[in-house]
CSV table of N, CA and C in Angstrom, one decimal:
chain,number,residue,atom,x,y,z
A,114,UNK,N,0.8,-1.2,0.0
A,114,UNK,CA,0.0,0.0,0.0
A,114,UNK,C,0.9,1.2,0.0
A,115,UNK,N,0.3,2.3,-0.4
A,115,UNK,CA,1.1,3.6,-0.5
A,115,UNK,C,0.6,4.6,0.6
A,116,UNK,N,1.2,5.7,0.5
A,116,UNK,CA,0.9,6.8,1.4
A,116,UNK,C,0.5,8.0,0.7
A,117,UNK,N,-0.6,8.6,1.1
A,117,UNK,CA,-1.0,9.9,0.6
A,117,UNK,C,-1.0,10.9,1.7
A,118,UNK,N,-0.5,12.1,1.3
A,118,UNK,CA,-0.5,13.2,2.3
A,118,UNK,C,-1.1,14.4,1.6
A,119,UNK,N,-2.0,15.1,2.3
A,119,UNK,CA,-2.6,16.3,1.8
A,119,UNK,C,-2.7,17.3,3.0
A,120,UNK,N,-2.7,18.6,2.6
A,120,UNK,CA,-2.7,19.6,3.6
A,120,UNK,C,-3.8,20.6,3.4
A,121,UNK,N,-4.3,21.1,4.5
A,121,UNK,CA,-5.4,22.2,4.4
A,121,UNK,C,-5.0,23.2,5.5
A,122,UNK,N,-5.0,24.4,5.0
A,122,UNK,CA,-4.7,25.5,6.0
A,122,UNK,C,-6.0,25.9,6.7
A,123,UNK,N,-5.9,26.0,8.0
A,123,UNK,CA,-7.0,26.5,8.9
A,123,UNK,C,-6.5,27.6,9.7
A,124,UNK,N,-6.7,28.9,9.3
A,124,UNK,CA,-6.1,30.0,10.0
A,124,UNK,C,-4.6,29.8,10.0
A,125,UNK,N,-3.9,29.8,11.2
A,125,UNK,CA,-2.5,29.7,11.2
A,125,UNK,C,-2.0,28.2,11.4
A,126,UNK,N,-3.0,27.3,11.4
A,126,UNK,CA,-2.7,25.9,11.6
A,126,UNK,C,-2.8,25.1,10.3
A,127,UNK,N,-1.9,24.2,10.0
A,127,UNK,CA,-2.0,23.4,8.8
A,127,UNK,C,-2.4,22.0,9.3
A,128,UNK,N,-3.5,21.5,8.7
A,128,UNK,CA,-3.9,20.1,9.0
A,128,UNK,C,-3.3,19.2,7.9
A,129,UNK,N,-2.5,18.3,8.3
A,129,UNK,CA,-1.8,17.3,7.4
A,129,UNK,C,-2.5,16.0,7.5
A,130,UNK,N,-3.3,15.6,6.5
A,130,UNK,CA,-4.0,14.3,6.5
A,130,UNK,C,-3.0,13.3,5.9
A,131,UNK,N,-2.8,12.2,6.7
A,131,UNK,CA,-1.9,11.2,6.3
A,131,UNK,C,-2.8,9.9,6.2
A,132,UNK,N,-2.7,9.3,5.0
A,132,UNK,CA,-3.5,8.1,4.7
A,132,UNK,C,-2.7,7.0,4.1
A,133,UNK,N,-3.0,5.8,4.5
A,133,UNK,CA,-2.3,4.6,4.0
A,133,UNK,C,-1.4,4.0,5.0
A,134,UNK,N,-0.2,3.6,4.6
A,134,UNK,CA,0.8,3.0,5.5
A,134,UNK,C,2.0,3.8,5.6
A,135,UNK,N,2.4,4.1,6.8
A,135,UNK,CA,3.6,4.9,7.1
A,135,UNK,C,4.7,4.0,7.6
A,136,UNK,N,5.7,3.7,6.7
A,136,UNK,CA,6.7,2.7,7.0
A,136,UNK,C,8.0,3.2,6.4
A,137,UNK,N,9.0,2.3,6.5
A,137,UNK,CA,10.4,2.7,5.9
A,137,UNK,C,10.3,3.1,4.5
A,138,UNK,N,9.4,2.5,3.7
A,138,UNK,CA,9.3,2.9,2.3
A,138,UNK,C,8.6,4.2,2.0
A,139,UNK,N,7.7,4.6,2.9
A,139,UNK,CA,6.9,5.8,2.6
A,139,UNK,C,7.2,7.0,3.6
A,140,UNK,N,8.0,6.7,4.6
A,140,UNK,CA,8.3,7.8,5.6
A,140,UNK,C,9.0,9.0,4.9
A,141,UNK,N,10.0,8.8,4.0
A,141,UNK,CA,10.7,9.9,3.4
A,141,UNK,C,9.7,10.9,2.7
A,142,UNK,N,8.6,10.4,2.1
A,142,UNK,CA,7.6,11.2,1.5
A,142,UNK,C,7.0,12.2,2.5
A,143,UNK,N,6.6,11.6,3.7
A,143,UNK,CA,6.0,12.5,4.7
A,143,UNK,C,7.1,13.4,5.3
A,144,UNK,N,8.3,12.9,5.5
A,144,UNK,CA,9.3,13.8,6.0
A,144,UNK,C,9.6,15.0,5.1
A,145,UNK,N,9.6,14.7,3.8
A,145,UNK,CA,9.9,15.8,2.8
A,145,UNK,C,8.8,16.9,2.9
A,146,UNK,N,7.5,16.4,3.0
A,146,UNK,CA,6.4,17.4,3.1
A,146,UNK,C,6.5,18.2,4.4
A,147,UNK,N,6.8,17.6,5.5
A,147,UNK,CA,6.9,18.3,6.8
A,147,UNK,C,8.1,19.3,6.7
A,148,UNK,N,9.2,18.9,6.2
A,148,UNK,CA,10.3,19.8,6.0
A,148,UNK,C,10.0,21.0,5.2
A,149,UNK,N,9.2,20.8,4.1
A,149,UNK,CA,8.8,21.8,3.2
A,149,UNK,C,7.9,22.8,4.0
A,150,UNK,N,6.9,22.3,4.8
A,150,UNK,CA,6.0,23.1,5.6
A,150,UNK,C,6.8,24.0,6.6
A,151,UNK,N,7.7,23.4,7.3
A,151,UNK,CA,8.5,24.1,8.3
A,151,UNK,C,9.4,25.1,7.6
A,152,UNK,N,10.0,24.8,6.5
A,152,UNK,CA,10.8,25.8,5.7
A,152,UNK,C,10.0,27.0,5.3
A,153,UNK,N,8.7,26.8,5.1
A,153,UNK,CA,7.8,27.9,4.6
A,153,UNK,C,7.2,28.6,5.8
A,154,UNK,N,7.7,28.3,7.0
A,154,UNK,CA,7.2,29.0,8.2
A,154,UNK,C,5.9,28.4,8.8
A,155,UNK,N,5.5,27.3,8.3
A,155,UNK,CA,4.3,26.6,8.8
A,155,UNK,C,4.7,25.7,9.9
A,156,UNK,N,4.7,26.1,11.2
A,156,UNK,CA,5.1,25.3,12.3
A,156,UNK,C,4.0,24.9,13.3
A,157,UNK,N,2.7,25.2,12.9
A,157,UNK,CA,1.6,24.8,13.7
A,157,UNK,C,0.9,23.7,12.9
A,158,UNK,N,1.2,22.5,13.3
A,158,UNK,CA,0.8,21.3,12.5
A,158,UNK,C,-0.1,20.4,13.3
A,159,UNK,N,-1.2,20.0,12.7
A,159,UNK,CA,-2.1,19.0,13.2
A,159,UNK,C,-2.1,17.8,12.2
A,160,UNK,N,-1.8,16.6,12.6
A,160,UNK,CA,-1.7,15.5,11.7
A,160,UNK,C,-3.0,14.7,11.9
A,161,UNK,N,-3.8,14.6,10.9
A,161,UNK,CA,-5.1,13.8,10.8
A,161,UNK,C,-4.7,12.4,10.4
A,162,UNK,N,-4.8,11.5,11.4
A,162,UNK,CA,-4.4,10.1,11.2
A,162,UNK,C,-5.6,9.2,11.0
A,163,UNK,N,-6.8,9.7,10.8
A,163,UNK,CA,-8.0,8.9,10.6
A,163,UNK,C,-7.9,7.8,9.6
A,164,UNK,N,-7.1,8.1,8.5
A,164,UNK,CA,-7.0,7.2,7.4
A,164,UNK,C,-5.6,6.5,7.3
A,165,UNK,N,-4.8,6.6,8.4
A,165,UNK,CA,-3.5,6.0,8.5
A,165,UNK,C,-3.8,4.6,9.1
A,166,UNK,N,-3.6,3.6,8.3
A,166,UNK,CA,-3.9,2.2,8.7
A,166,UNK,C,-2.7,1.5,9.4
A,167,UNK,N,-1.5,2.0,9.2
A,167,UNK,CA,-0.3,1.4,9.7
A,167,UNK,C,0.8,2.4,9.9
A,168,UNK,N,1.6,2.2,11.0
A,168,UNK,CA,2.7,3.1,11.3
A,168,UNK,C,3.8,2.3,12.0
A,169,UNK,N,5.0,2.2,11.5
A,169,UNK,CA,6.0,1.5,12.1
A,169,UNK,C,7.0,2.5,12.8
A,170,UNK,N,8.1,2.0,13.4
A,170,UNK,CA,9.0,2.8,14.1
A,170,UNK,C,9.6,3.9,13.2
A,171,UNK,N,9.8,3.7,12.0
A,171,UNK,CA,10.3,4.7,11.1
A,171,UNK,C,9.3,5.9,11.0
A,172,UNK,N,8.0,5.5,10.9
A,172,UNK,CA,7.0,6.6,10.9
A,172,UNK,C,6.9,7.3,12.2
A,173,UNK,N,7.1,6.6,13.4
A,173,UNK,CA,7.1,7.3,14.7
A,173,UNK,C,8.3,8.3,14.7
A,174,UNK,N,9.4,7.9,14.2
A,174,UNK,CA,10.6,8.8,14.2
A,174,UNK,C,10.3,10.0,13.4
A,175,UNK,N,9.6,9.9,12.3
A,175,UNK,CA,9.2,11.1,11.5
A,175,UNK,C,8.4,12.1,12.4
A,176,UNK,N,7.4,11.5,13.1
A,176,UNK,CA,6.6,12.3,14.0
A,176,UNK,C,7.4,13.0,15.1
A,177,UNK,N,8.4,12.3,15.7
A,177,UNK,CA,9.2,12.8,16.7
A,177,UNK,C,10.1,14.0,16.1
A,178,UNK,N,10.6,13.8,15.0
A,178,UNK,CA,11.4,14.8,14.4
A,178,UNK,C,10.6,16.0,14.0
A,179,UNK,N,9.3,15.8,13.6
A,179,UNK,CA,8.4,16.9,13.2
A,179,UNK,C,8.1,17.7,14.5
A,180,UNK,N,7.8,17.0,15.6
A,180,UNK,CA,7.5,17.7,16.8
A,180,UNK,C,8.7,18.5,17.3
A,181,UNK,N,9.9,18.0,17.2
A,181,UNK,CA,11.1,18.8,17.6
A,181,UNK,C,11.2,20.0,16.7
A,182,UNK,N,11.0,19.9,15.4
A,182,UNK,CA,11.1,21.0,14.5
A,182,UNK,C,10.0,22.0,14.8
A,183,UNK,N,8.8,21.6,15.1
A,183,UNK,CA,7.8,22.6,15.4
A,183,UNK,C,8.1,23.3,16.7
A,184,UNK,N,8.6,22.5,17.7
A,184,UNK,CA,8.9,23.1,19.0
A,184,UNK,C,10.0,24.2,18.8
A,185,UNK,N,11.1,23.8,18.0
A,185,UNK,CA,12.2,24.8,17.8
A,185,UNK,C,11.7,26.0,17.1
A,186,UNK,N,10.7,25.9,16.3
A,186,UNK,CA,10.1,27.1,15.5
A,186,UNK,C,9.1,27.8,16.3
A,187,UNK,N,8.8,27.4,17.5
A,187,UNK,CA,7.8,28.0,18.4
A,187,UNK,C,6.3,27.7,17.9
A,188,UNK,N,6.2,26.6,17.3
A,188,UNK,CA,4.9,26.2,16.8
A,188,UNK,C,4.2,25.1,17.7
A,189,UNK,N,3.3,24.4,17.1
A,189,UNK,CA,2.6,23.3,17.8
A,189,UNK,C,2.7,22.0,17.0
A,190,UNK,N,2.6,20.9,17.6
A,190,UNK,CA,2.6,19.6,16.9
A,190,UNK,C,1.5,18.8,17.6
A,191,UNK,N,0.5,18.3,16.9
A,191,UNK,CA,-0.5,17.5,17.5
A,191,UNK,C,-0.9,16.4,16.5
A,192,UNK,N,-1.2,15.2,17.1
A,192,UNK,CA,-1.8,14.1,16.3
A,192,UNK,C,-3.3,14.1,16.6
A,193,UNK,N,-4.1,13.7,15.6
A,193,UNK,CA,-5.5,13.6,15.8
A,193,UNK,C,-6.1,12.4,15.1
A,194,UNK,N,-7.1,11.8,15.8
A,194,UNK,CA,-8.0,10.7,15.3
A,194,UNK,C,-7.2,9.5,14.8
A,195,UNK,N,-6.2,9.0,15.6
A,195,UNK,CA,-5.6,7.8,15.1
A,195,UNK,C,-6.5,6.6,15.2
A,196,UNK,N,-6.4,5.7,14.2
A,196,UNK,CA,-7.1,4.4,14.3
A,196,UNK,C,-6.6,3.6,15.5
A,197,UNK,N,-7.3,2.6,15.9
A,197,UNK,CA,-7.0,1.8,17.0
A,197,UNK,C,-5.6,1.2,16.9
A,198,UNK,N,-5.2,0.6,15.8
A,198,UNK,CA,-3.8,0.0,15.7
A,198,UNK,C,-2.7,1.1,15.8
A,199,UNK,N,-2.9,2.2,15.2
A,199,UNK,CA,-1.9,3.3,15.3
A,199,UNK,C,-1.8,3.8,16.7
A,200,UNK,N,-3.0,4.0,17.3
A,200,UNK,CA,-3.1,4.5,18.7
A,200,UNK,C,-2.3,3.5,19.6
A,201,UNK,N,-2.5,2.2,19.4
A,201,UNK,CA,-1.8,1.2,20.2
A,201,UNK,C,-0.3,1.3,20.1
A,202,UNK,N,0.2,1.5,18.9
A,202,UNK,CA,1.6,1.7,18.7
A,202,UNK,C,2.1,2.9,19.5
A,203,UNK,N,1.4,4.0,19.4
A,203,UNK,CA,1.7,5.2,20.2
A,203,UNK,C,1.8,4.9,21.7
A,204,UNK,N,0.8,4.2,22.1
A,204,UNK,CA,0.7,3.9,23.6
A,204,UNK,C,1.9,3.0,24.0
A,205,UNK,N,2.1,1.9,23.3
A,205,UNK,CA,3.2,0.9,23.6
A,205,UNK,C,4.5,1.6,23.6
A,206,UNK,N,4.7,2.5,22.6
A,206,UNK,CA,6.0,3.2,22.5
A,206,UNK,C,6.2,4.3,23.6
A,207,UNK,N,5.1,4.7,24.2
A,207,UNK,CA,5.2,5.7,25.2
A,207,UNK,C,5.1,7.1,24.6
A,208,UNK,N,4.8,7.2,23.3
A,208,UNK,CA,4.8,8.5,22.6
A,208,UNK,C,3.4,9.2,22.6
A,209,UNK,N,2.4,8.5,23.1
A,209,UNK,CA,1.0,9.1,23.1
A,209,UNK,C,0.9,10.4,23.9
A,210,UNK,N,1.7,10.5,24.9
A,210,UNK,CA,1.7,11.8,25.7
A,210,UNK,C,2.7,12.8,25.1
A,211,UNK,N,3.9,12.3,24.7
A,211,UNK,CA,4.9,13.1,24.2
A,211,UNK,C,4.4,13.8,22.9
A,212,UNK,N,3.8,13.0,22.0
A,212,UNK,CA,3.2,13.6,20.8
A,212,UNK,C,1.7,13.8,21.1
A,213,UNK,N,1.4,15.0,21.6
A,213,UNK,CA,0.0,15.3,22.0
A,213,UNK,C,-1.0,14.7,21.0
A,214,UNK,N,-1.9,13.8,21.5
A,214,UNK,CA,-2.8,13.1,20.7
A,214,UNK,C,-4.2,13.3,21.1
A,215,UNK,N,-5.1,13.7,20.1
A,215,UNK,CA,-6.5,14.0,20.4
A,215,UNK,C,-7.4,13.1,19.6
A,216,UNK,N,-8.6,12.9,20.1
A,216,UNK,CA,-9.6,12.1,19.4
A,216,UNK,C,-10.1,12.6,18.1
A,217,UNK,N,-10.1,13.9,17.9
A,217,UNK,CA,-10.6,14.5,16.7
A,217,UNK,C,-9.7,15.6,16.2
A,218,UNK,N,-9.7,15.9,14.9
A,218,UNK,CA,-9.0,17.0,14.3
A,218,UNK,C,-9.4,18.3,15.0
A,219,UNK,N,-10.7,18.5,15.1
A,219,UNK,CA,-11.2,19.8,15.7
A,219,UNK,C,-10.7,20.0,17.1
A,220,UNK,N,-10.6,18.9,17.9
A,220,UNK,CA,-10.1,19.1,19.3
A,220,UNK,C,-8.6,19.4,19.3
A,221,UNK,N,-7.9,18.8,18.3
A,221,UNK,CA,-6.4,19.1,18.2
A,221,UNK,C,-6.2,20.5,17.8
A,222,UNK,N,-7.0,21.0,16.8
A,222,UNK,CA,-6.9,22.3,16.3
A,222,UNK,C,-7.2,23.4,17.3
A,223,UNK,N,-8.2,23.1,18.2
A,223,UNK,CA,-8.6,24.2,19.1
A,223,UNK,C,-8.1,24.0,20.5
A,224,UNK,N,-7.3,23.0,20.8
A,224,UNK,CA,-6.8,22.7,22.2
A,224,UNK,C,-6.0,23.9,22.6
A,225,UNK,N,-6.3,24.4,23.8
A,225,UNK,CA,-5.5,25.5,24.3
A,225,UNK,C,-5.9,26.9,23.8
A,226,UNK,N,-6.9,26.9,22.9
A,226,UNK,CA,-7.3,28.2,22.3
A,226,UNK,C,-8.2,29.0,23.3
A,227,UNK,N,-9.0,28.2,24.0
A,227,UNK,CA,-9.9,28.9,25.0
A,227,UNK,C,-9.4,28.7,26.4
A,228,UNK,N,-8.5,29.6,26.8
A,228,UNK,CA,-8.0,29.4,28.2
A,228,UNK,C,-8.8,30.3,29.1
A,229,UNK,N,-9.2,29.8,30.2
A,229,UNK,CA,-10.0,30.6,31.2
A,229,UNK,C,-9.2,31.8,31.7
A,230,UNK,N,-9.9,32.9,31.9
A,230,UNK,CA,-9.3,34.1,32.5
A,230,UNK,C,-8.9,33.8,34.0
A,231,UNK,N,-7.8,34.3,34.3
A,231,UNK,CA,-7.3,34.2,35.7
A,231,UNK,C,-8.0,35.2,36.6
A,232,UNK,N,-8.5,34.8,37.8
A,232,UNK,CA,-9.1,35.8,38.7
A,232,UNK,C,-8.2,36.2,39.8
């Protein structure tokens, strides 16, 4: 199976939809697109994983590098809507907390946007 990656701009956040299988053969494709986004000043990234059916350790390392790049650029990095198998890989690897993971794209996009006023 192959990998497809598409992006949609939502305000200052880019939603990166990743579909198919993310493995040693397809990870460079995603890495190139992430590098391109960061180089263009797009460091607020939400990855929509709803259609990602498989992710191996190579794919996880792409996400870790992307998070580090976003952090260095003062942006955000969030994962959204992972399928059960992908979520399990994130949990077993201990990355589910490190790579902020949300149940939906909308929750990932808006997390932290509405902070309560301090009294």
